Amino acid sequence: MREGASSSTAGRRETTGPVGVNGHSRRLARPSTNEMYDGFISYSRSADEEFAPKIQDGLEKLTKRWNQRRALKIFQDIDDLPASDDLPATLLAELQASTTLVFLASPLAAGSKWCNAELEHWRDTGRPLVIILTDGTLVFDRKNGLESSTAAPPAFMNLRAEPVYVDMSEERQRFEALNDGGRRSFSYQNDSEFRAKLTKVAAAVHTNKNPDNPVAPRDIDSQDKRAHDSLRRLRNSVASILVLLTVLAGISALVAVVQRQDAEQGRRIALSKQLAVQSIDTSDEQLDLGSLLAIEAYRTEQTPDAFGSWITAAYRSADVARLLHGHERPLRGVAFNENGSLMASTGLGGMVQLWDGLSFEPIGDPLRPSVADPENPPSLRSVVFSPNEPLIAVAGSDDRVYFWDVSDTANIIERPFLSSDLHDGRSIRSIAFSADGTVLASAGGFKSDAACPQEGSSPIVLSNLESGISETLGSIDGCVTALAFSPTAPTLASAQRDGSVAIWNTRTRGDQVRIADAHGSQTSDESPTLPASAVAFSPSGTRLASAGWDGVVKVWDVATPIDPISSFRGHDGIIRSVAFSPDGTLIASGDRNHQVMLWNSQTGIQDRTLSASHSAEVRSVAFHPSGAFLASAGADQTIAIWNIDDQERRSLSAPLHGGKVRAVLFDDQHDAIITGGAGVTSLPDGGRGPGIVWADVPVTGAAAVSAVPDELAALALDPATGTLASGDARGALTLWDSATRLQQSRVANMAELGCRDFISEQSPIRSLAFHPSSSMLAIGFQNGAIMLTDAVVGDGIDTQCTDARSAVWDLTFSPDGERLVASSSGGRLLIWDIERKELTRLDVTTEEVLSVDFDPNGELLAVGGSDGDIIILDAESMTVIGEPLRGHNEGVQDLAFHPHDPLLASASSDGSVILWNVDTRVRLADELVDHGDQVFAVAWILEGAGLASGGDGSALIWDLQPATLRTMVCEAANRNLSEFEWNAYVGSDRAYRRSCDEYPPGIGAT
């Protein structure tokens, strides 16, 4: 599209009539202010919530004179929308009070009913329109208008004249890439292309404001320059006057303004840190709340603590597909139907909620027994689906079993309840369908909703659903806590309060095999009785899993249940529920201490610890028939849907490649992650060999791989020439062109460069570093030699060597290039003054030094030891600052300072990567342990937007961008803060806002 011109006489009037906003007809209210707006920015929050303020800021400041608050008065709803009980009417009133509509066009805005309503109203006024394209396409055709455009909303379809149009899609992409979703460093002042396009928009708005005095973009540039020159002259004059006349009152006023600004920023920082701490404290058990607090911590102020809490929340949500809300009382049961298309949940609130088994969206309103007292509904403690028909059965505390026909989820029918005198009016705690669905077993024996009688027996009742006849299978001393039918035989298992487990033959009635002390002990009066609380059959019906108050999951052979086949120990307390996976390979168990665990059913070894937990006891677990998900129902009124399939697991990390990766760095000139090690390349015989891997970022295709003869242990990139140096286990140095990724040269015997007295033949190279401003290369050898040479890449022939007296695991130049620091023997650092050619040995730890790194400003030096400690030194005085950073259990193999923020990443042999706040000396987030084995190297990528790490079995890339973190935590939380939570944590003095725009406001909030 070419740029056009459009103008209209500005006026203010009250307009009435229907305007479609979210399907409602509204009457426009009068503007909330007596002033007109020069422009109104309309946009999709999902697309441009962070970019729109940059446009508003630029339009208001371009050509602003020193005595003006702003050059143009631009309305942008996040900052300018006044409080109102009628939000849509208020917003359209502000639209009515604006001269020019500035529409940020994108596919999301095109599909927004809200944006389209604003455009339809504006189109009817006939006032000027300016379009800024931020994403998608706009193609104007005089015959068909914008019908072929992806960013054109329906309101544009009738346009036949071109409006003013500016394409800022590249600027928006640059803004997101360079500013991590909205840092303040991107603006019209420091981005010339953004400024040039913004002047075109400003010129159009100024012209529309005063049609009699048209403004061209060049006028904006010249006016802005004059305004800035005038402001500069004014400042100089005022400064001179203040100096000459010592106007203390003026100085005091300026100081007061600065103090107010500092005070407000201080409050924001304090609130951000407070929310960050609360997020980490709560996200382990209340992941949804902790995740939302992390978002608000970062939005309040982008502190390292807030960043860390966000990473923690995202990392803890790795296994969580979704958290489901809707129950107002503790949950007691969750179950899937045979094909996994439906899920049902129930609990103490007397309701059953049906869910879509794939999207996990709620289906319809909660189901409640029609015959129950609505003021005092029964507790519903167990829910099961019939295996052969679309029927839900639910056990009630009122001695009834309730049924619903769910064959048509749009019209769910309640069937007559089942009640038997055989239960003697006692609460039913558990029910189970037989494999053919014709028999329902029920049991309980609890006198009330919670109490099991000390004396007497409880029946297990079998009800034939076809004949309507109920019979007693057998009686149990005390109470029955759980039932499970075998999927392959007429066999029923029951768990008892006395600690026993029984296996019943339902055909012969009464025949049972009783495991008297499965989970409890009654050997003496002093021995406590520990109830059995859960039973579940394997899919084959040959194994039975049981769990109890002893905190142990046991697996029994159904044919000969004399001794357990295996016992799984890991829970710290009472286990409430147990379930087999559909393929029988996993067992899930939920306990009173809020945790869900997964076990290998064959070995009894814990499969993995799930990344989060409930905030109250877990009362029921159920696998999805696909085996991809596990549902757990907790007393915290929440259902957690867990990703069991690793392919579905949400993760901050993504694999780059396998192999033993010893070195990692980022080539910012070519946006590539470069790794080196062993087993990273494919060999003709099917094996794996040593090499270098270049992976372009973003990772969209296969990486480039260069094979080498021997295992690589070190990489370094020359910032001056782009040359890559690699060192291997036989002491050879190879140079590569990082642009073509081809080998340039190879030095097999480093002694050829000199220093023959220091370098033994084939001594492995363990570390490399290039000088920051020249092509001088530092090389550290396993035999303790350090070589400093410019004979490899540069034009010089100067080569110097020294002896570090032990393996040189790491070395680094200071940012100013004046010093080289290397690891040395006995916990010492070797400090080499480049200009003076002086060596200093400094004791810093009693352990071996494994890694060193300067911060980007050259003010701090981090030192990683073999004991897992990280020591921070003042880089100028080389004195230790404060206590060591402690968090790793084994040696710190690598360190990397963030390029801009006071953050430090450390990689350890204990298998973890840890992020640290260097200013406060605290760990920012949970340990990142996706490698599962030793981690040897770590590097920041894309100006700190992520990490790359290499370990004993893989290289990983970690996406730490705010947009990624927000998506992860919002998908898991599946909600927004309630009004109560907002007031309690963020504060009632701050206006409520949704943390996750894709979900509705929380309870009580609007």
Coordinates of N, CA and C in Angstrom, one line a residue, residues 852-985:
V852 N 36.5 -20.1 35.9 CA 36.7 -18.7 36.2 C 35.9 -17.9 35.2
D853 N 35.4 -16.7 35.6 CA 34.8 -15.9 34.6 C 34.6 -14.4 35.1
F854 N 35.0 -13.4 34.3 CA 34.8 -12.0 34.6 C 33.4 -11.6 34.3
D855 N 32.8 -10.7 35.0 CA 31.5 -10.1 34.6 C 31.8 -9.1 33.5
P856 N 30.8 -8.7 32.7 CA 31.0 -7.9 31.5 C 31.7 -6.6 31.8
N857 N 31.5 -6.0 33.0 CA 32.1 -4.7 33.3 C 33.5 -4.9 33.9
G858 N 33.9 -6.1 34.1 CA 35.3 -6.3 34.6 C 35.4 -5.9 36.1
E859 N 34.3 -5.9 36.8 CA 34.3 -5.5 38.2 C 34.4 -6.7 39.1
L860 N 33.9 -7.8 38.7 CA 33.8 -9.0 39.5 C 34.5 -10.2 38.8
L861 N 35.0 -11.1 39.6 CA 35.5 -12.4 39.1 C 34.9 -13.5 39.8
A862 N 34.3 -14.4 39.1 CA 33.7 -15.6 39.8 C 34.6 -16.8 39.6
V863 N 34.7 -17.6 40.7 CA 35.7 -18.7 40.7 C 34.9 -19.9 41.2
G864 N 34.9 -21.0 40.4 CA 34.1 -22.2 40.8 C 35.1 -23.3 41.3
G865 N 34.8 -23.9 42.4 CA 35.7 -24.9 43.0 C 35.2 -26.3 42.9
S866 N 36.0 -27.3 43.1 CA 35.7 -28.7 43.1 C 34.8 -29.1 44.2
D867 N 34.6 -28.2 45.2 CA 33.7 -28.6 46.3 C 32.3 -28.1 46.1
G868 N 32.1 -27.4 44.9 CA 30.7 -26.9 44.6 C 30.5 -25.5 45.0
D869 N 31.5 -24.8 45.7 CA 31.3 -23.4 46.1 C 31.7 -22.5 44.9
I870 N 31.1 -21.3 44.9 CA 31.5 -20.3 43.9 C 31.9 -19.1 44.7
I871 N 33.1 -18.6 44.5 CA 33.7 -17.5 45.2 C 33.7 -16.3 44.3
I872 N 33.2 -15.1 44.8 CA 33.2 -13.9 44.1 C 34.3 -13.0 44.6
L873 N 35.1 -12.4 43.7 CA 36.2 -11.6 44.0 C 36.0 -10.2 43.4
D874 N 36.5 -9.1 44.1 CA 36.6 -7.8 43.5 C 37.7 -7.9 42.4
A875 N 37.4 -7.6 41.2 CA 38.4 -7.8 40.1 C 39.6 -6.9 40.2
E876 N 39.4 -5.8 40.8 CA 40.5 -4.8 40.8 C 41.5 -5.2 41.9
S877 N 41.0 -5.4 43.1 CA 41.9 -5.7 44.3 C 42.1 -7.2 44.4
M878 N 41.3 -8.1 43.7 CA 41.4 -9.5 43.8 C 41.2 -10.0 45.3
T879 N 40.3 -9.3 46.0 CA 39.9 -9.7 47.3 C 38.5 -10.4 47.3
V880 N 38.3 -11.4 48.2 CA 37.1 -12.1 48.2 C 36.0 -11.2 48.8
I881 N 34.8 -11.2 48.1 CA 33.6 -10.4 48.6 C 32.6 -11.4 49.2
G882 N 32.3 -11.2 50.5 CA 31.3 -12.0 51.1 C 31.5 -13.5 51.1
E883 N 30.4 -14.2 51.5 CA 30.4 -15.6 51.6 C 30.3 -16.3 50.2
P884 N 30.8 -17.5 50.0 CA 30.6 -18.2 48.7 C 29.2 -18.4 48.4
L885 N 28.9 -18.6 47.1 CA 27.6 -19.0 46.7 C 27.6 -20.6 46.8
R886 N 26.6 -21.1 47.6 CA 26.6 -22.5 47.9 C 25.2 -23.1 47.4
G887 N 25.3 -24.1 46.6 CA 24.1 -24.7 46.1 C 24.4 -26.0 45.4
H888 N 25.6 -26.1 44.8 CA 26.0 -27.3 44.1 C 26.6 -28.3 45.1
N889 N 26.4 -29.6 44.8 CA 26.9 -30.6 45.6 C 28.3 -31.2 45.1
E890 N 28.6 -30.8 43.9 CA 29.9 -31.3 43.3 C 30.5 -30.1 42.6
G891 N 31.6 -30.4 41.9 CA 32.4 -29.4 41.3 C 31.7 -28.5 40.3
V892 N 32.1 -27.2 40.3 CA 31.5 -26.2 39.4 C 32.4 -26.2 38.1
Q893 N 31.9 -26.8 37.1 CA 32.6 -27.0 35.9 C 32.7 -25.8 35.0
D894 N 31.7 -24.9 35.0 CA 31.7 -23.7 34.2 C 30.9 -22.6 34.8
L895 N 31.2 -21.4 34.4 CA 30.6 -20.2 34.9 C 30.3 -19.3 33.7
A896 N 29.2 -18.5 33.7 CA 28.9 -17.6 32.7 C 28.1 -16.4 33.2
F897 N 28.6 -15.2 33.2 CA 27.9 -14.0 33.6 C 26.9 -13.6 32.5
H898 N 25.8 -13.1 32.9 CA 24.8 -12.6 32.0 C 25.4 -11.3 31.3
P899 N 25.1 -11.1 30.0 CA 25.7 -10.0 29.3 C 25.3 -8.6 29.8
H900 N 24.1 -8.5 30.5 CA 23.6 -7.2 30.9 C 23.2 -7.1 32.4
D901 N 22.7 -8.2 32.9 CA 22.1 -8.1 34.3 C 23.0 -8.8 35.3
P902 N 22.9 -8.5 36.6 CA 23.8 -9.2 37.6 C 23.4 -10.6 37.8
L903 N 23.5 -11.4 36.8 CA 23.1 -12.8 36.9 C 24.3 -13.7 36.5
L904 N 24.4 -14.8 37.2 CA 25.5 -15.7 36.9 C 24.9 -17.1 36.8
A905 N 25.3 -17.8 35.7 CA 24.9 -19.2 35.5 C 26.1 -20.1 35.8
S906 N 25.8 -21.2 36.5 CA 26.9 -22.2 36.9 C 26.5 -23.6 36.5
A907 N 27.4 -24.4 36.0 CA 27.2 -25.7 35.6 C 28.0 -26.6 36.5
S908 N 27.5 -27.8 36.9 CA 28.1 -28.6 37.9 C 28.1 -30.1 37.5
S909 N 29.1 -30.8 38.1 CA 29.1 -32.3 38.0 C 27.9 -32.9 38.6
D910 N 27.2 -32.2 39.5 CA 26.0 -32.8 40.2 C 24.8 -32.9 39.2
G911 N 25.0 -32.5 38.0 CA 23.9 -32.6 37.0 C 23.0 -31.4 36.9
S912 N 23.4 -30.3 37.5 CA 22.5 -29.1 37.6 C 23.1 -27.9 37.0
V913 N 22.2 -27.0 36.5 CA 22.6 -25.6 36.1 C 21.8 -24.7 37.1
I914 N 22.5 -23.8 37.7 CA 21.9 -22.9 38.7 C 22.1 -21.4 38.3
L915 N 21.1 -20.6 38.4 CA 21.2 -19.2 38.2 C 21.3 -18.4 39.5
W916 N 22.1 -17.4 39.6 CA 22.4 -16.7 40.8 C 22.2 -15.2 40.6
N917 N 21.7 -14.5 41.6 CA 21.7 -13.1 41.7 C 23.0 -12.7 42.4
V918 N 23.9 -12.1 41.6 CA 25.2 -11.8 42.1 C 25.2 -10.7 43.1
D919 N 24.2 -9.7 43.0 CA 24.1 -8.6 43.9 C 23.7 -9.1 45.3
T920 N 22.6 -10.0 45.4 CA 22.1 -10.4 46.7 C 22.7 -11.7 47.1
R921 N 23.5 -12.4 46.3 CA 24.1 -13.7 46.6 C 23.1 -14.8 46.9
V922 N 22.0 -14.8 46.2 CA 21.0 -15.9 46.4 C 20.8 -16.6 45.1
R923 N 20.4 -17.8 45.2 CA 20.0 -18.6 44.0 C 18.6 -18.0 43.5
L924 N 18.6 -17.8 42.2 CA 17.4 -17.2 41.7 C 16.2 -18.1 41.5
A925 N 16.5 -19.4 41.1 CA 15.5 -20.3 40.8 C 15.9 -21.7 41.2
D926 N 14.9 -22.6 41.0 CA 15.2 -24.0 41.2 C 16.4 -24.5 40.4
E927 N 17.1 -25.5 40.9 CA 18.1 -26.1 40.0 C 17.5 -26.7 38.7
L928 N 18.2 -26.4 37.6 CA 17.8 -26.9 36.3 C 18.5 -28.2 36.1
V929 N 17.7 -29.3 36.1 CA 18.4 -30.6 36.2 C 18.0 -31.5 35.0
D930 N 17.6 -30.9 33.9 CA 17.2 -31.7 32.7 C 18.2 -32.6 32.1
H931 N 19.5 -32.3 32.4 CA 20.6 -33.1 31.8 C 20.6 -34.5 32.4
G932 N 20.3 -34.6 33.7 CA 20.2 -35.9 34.4 C 21.6 -36.4 34.7
D933 N 22.7 -35.8 34.3 CA 24.0 -36.2 34.5 C 25.0 -35.0 34.6
Q934 N 26.2 -35.2 34.6 CA 27.2 -34.1 34.7 C 27.0 -33.1 33.7
V935 N 27.1 -31.8 34.1 CA 27.1 -30.7 33.1 C 28.4 -30.0 33.1
F936 N 29.0 -29.9 31.9 CA 30.4 -29.4 31.8 C 30.5 -27.9 31.4
A937 N 29.5 -27.4 30.7 CA 29.6 -26.1 30.1 C 28.2 -25.4 30.0
V938 N 28.3 -24.1 30.1 CA 27.1 -23.3 30.0 C 27.4 -21.9 29.3
A939 N 26.5 -21.4 28.5 CA 26.7 -20.1 27.9 C 25.4 -19.4 27.7
W940 N 25.4 -18.1 27.8 CA 24.2 -17.3 27.5 C 24.1 -17.1 26.0
I941 N 22.9 -17.1 25.5 CA 22.7 -16.9 24.1 C 21.7 -15.7 23.9
L942 N 21.8 -15.1 22.7 CA 20.8 -14.1 22.2 C 20.7 -13.0 23.3
E943 N 21.8 -12.4 23.7 CA 21.8 -11.3 24.6 C 21.2 -11.6 25.9
G944 N 21.3 -12.9 26.3 CA 20.7 -13.3 27.6 C 19.3 -13.8 27.6
A945 N 18.7 -14.0 26.4 CA 17.4 -14.5 26.2 C 17.2 -16.0 26.5
G946 N 18.4 -16.6 26.6 CA 18.4 -18.1 26.9 C 19.7 -18.6 27.3
L947 N 19.8 -19.9 27.5 CA 21.1 -20.5 27.8 C 21.3 -21.7 26.9
A948 N 22.6 -22.1 26.7 CA 22.9 -23.3 26.1 C 23.8 -24.0 27.1
S949 N 23.6 -25.4 27.3 CA 24.4 -26.1 28.2 C 24.8 -27.4 27.6
G950 N 26.0 -27.9 28.0 CA 26.5 -29.2 27.5 C 26.8 -30.1 28.7
G951 N 26.5 -31.4 28.6 CA 26.8 -32.4 29.6 C 27.2 -33.7 29.1
D952 N 27.2 -34.7 30.0 CA 27.7 -36.0 29.8 C 26.9 -36.7 28.7
G953 N 25.7 -36.3 28.4 CA 24.9 -37.0 27.4 C 24.2 -36.2 26.4
S954 N 24.3 -34.9 26.5 CA 23.5 -34.0 25.6 C 23.9 -32.6 25.7
A955 N 23.5 -31.8 24.7 CA 23.5 -30.4 24.7 C 22.1 -29.9 24.7
L956 N 21.8 -28.9 25.5 CA 20.4 -28.4 25.6 C 20.4 -26.9 25.4
I957 N 19.2 -26.4 24.9 CA 19.0 -25.0 24.8 C 17.8 -24.6 25.7
W958 N 18.0 -23.6 26.5 CA 17.0 -23.2 27.5 C 16.4 -21.8 27.1
D959 N 15.1 -21.8 26.9 CA 14.4 -20.7 26.4 C 13.9 -19.9 27.7
L960 N 14.5 -18.8 28.0 CA 14.1 -18.0 29.2 C 13.5 -16.7 28.8
Q961 N 12.9 -16.5 27.6 CA 12.3 -15.3 27.2 C 11.0 -15.1 28.0
P962 N 10.7 -13.9 28.4 CA 9.4 -13.6 29.2 C 8.2 -14.2 28.5
A963 N 8.1 -14.1 27.1 CA 6.9 -14.6 26.4 C 6.8 -16.1 26.6
T964 N 7.9 -16.8 26.6 CA 7.9 -18.2 26.7 C 7.5 -18.6 28.2
L965 N 8.1 -17.9 29.1 CA 7.7 -18.2 30.5 C 6.3 -17.9 30.8
R966 N 5.8 -16.8 30.3 CA 4.4 -16.4 30.5 C 3.4 -17.5 29.9
T967 N 3.7 -18.0 28.7 CA 2.9 -19.0 28.1 C 2.9 -20.3 28.9
M968 N 4.1 -20.7 29.4 CA 4.2 -21.9 30.2 C 3.3 -21.8 31.5
V969 N 3.5 -20.7 32.2 CA 2.8 -20.7 33.5 C 1.4 -20.4 33.4
C970 N 1.0 -19.7 32.4 CA -0.5 -19.4 32.1 C -1.2 -20.7 31.7
E971 N -0.6 -21.5 30.9 CA -1.2 -22.7 30.5 C -1.4 -23.7 31.6
A972 N -0.4 -23.7 32.5 CA -0.6 -24.6 33.7 C -1.5 -24.0 34.7
A973 N -1.5 -22.7 35.0 CA -2.4 -22.1 36.0 C -3.8 -22.2 35.6
N974 N -4.1 -21.9 34.3 CA -5.4 -22.0 33.7 C -6.4 -21.1 34.4
R975 N -5.9 -19.9 34.9 CA -6.8 -19.0 35.5 C -6.1 -17.7 35.8
N976 N -6.8 -16.7 36.4 CA -6.2 -15.5 36.8 C -6.4 -15.3 38.3
L977 N -5.7 -14.4 38.9 CA -5.8 -14.1 40.3 C -7.3 -13.7 40.7
S978 N -7.8 -14.1 41.8 CA -9.1 -13.7 42.2 C -8.9 -12.2 42.8
E979 N -10.0 -11.6 43.0 CA -9.9 -10.2 43.6 C -9.3 -10.3 45.0
F980 N -9.6 -11.3 45.8 CA -9.1 -11.5 47.1 C -7.6 -11.7 47.0
E981 N -7.1 -12.5 46.1 CA -5.7 -12.8 46.0 C -4.9 -11.5 45.6
W982 N -5.5 -10.8 44.6 CA -4.9 -9.6 44.2 C -4.7 -8.6 45.3
N983 N -5.8 -8.4 46.1 CA -5.7 -7.4 47.2 C -4.7 -7.9 48.3
A984 N -4.7 -9.2 48.5 CA -3.8 -9.8 49.5 C -2.3 -9.7 49.2
Y985 N -2.0 -9.9 47.9 CA -0.6 -10.1 47.5 C -0.1 -8.8 46.8

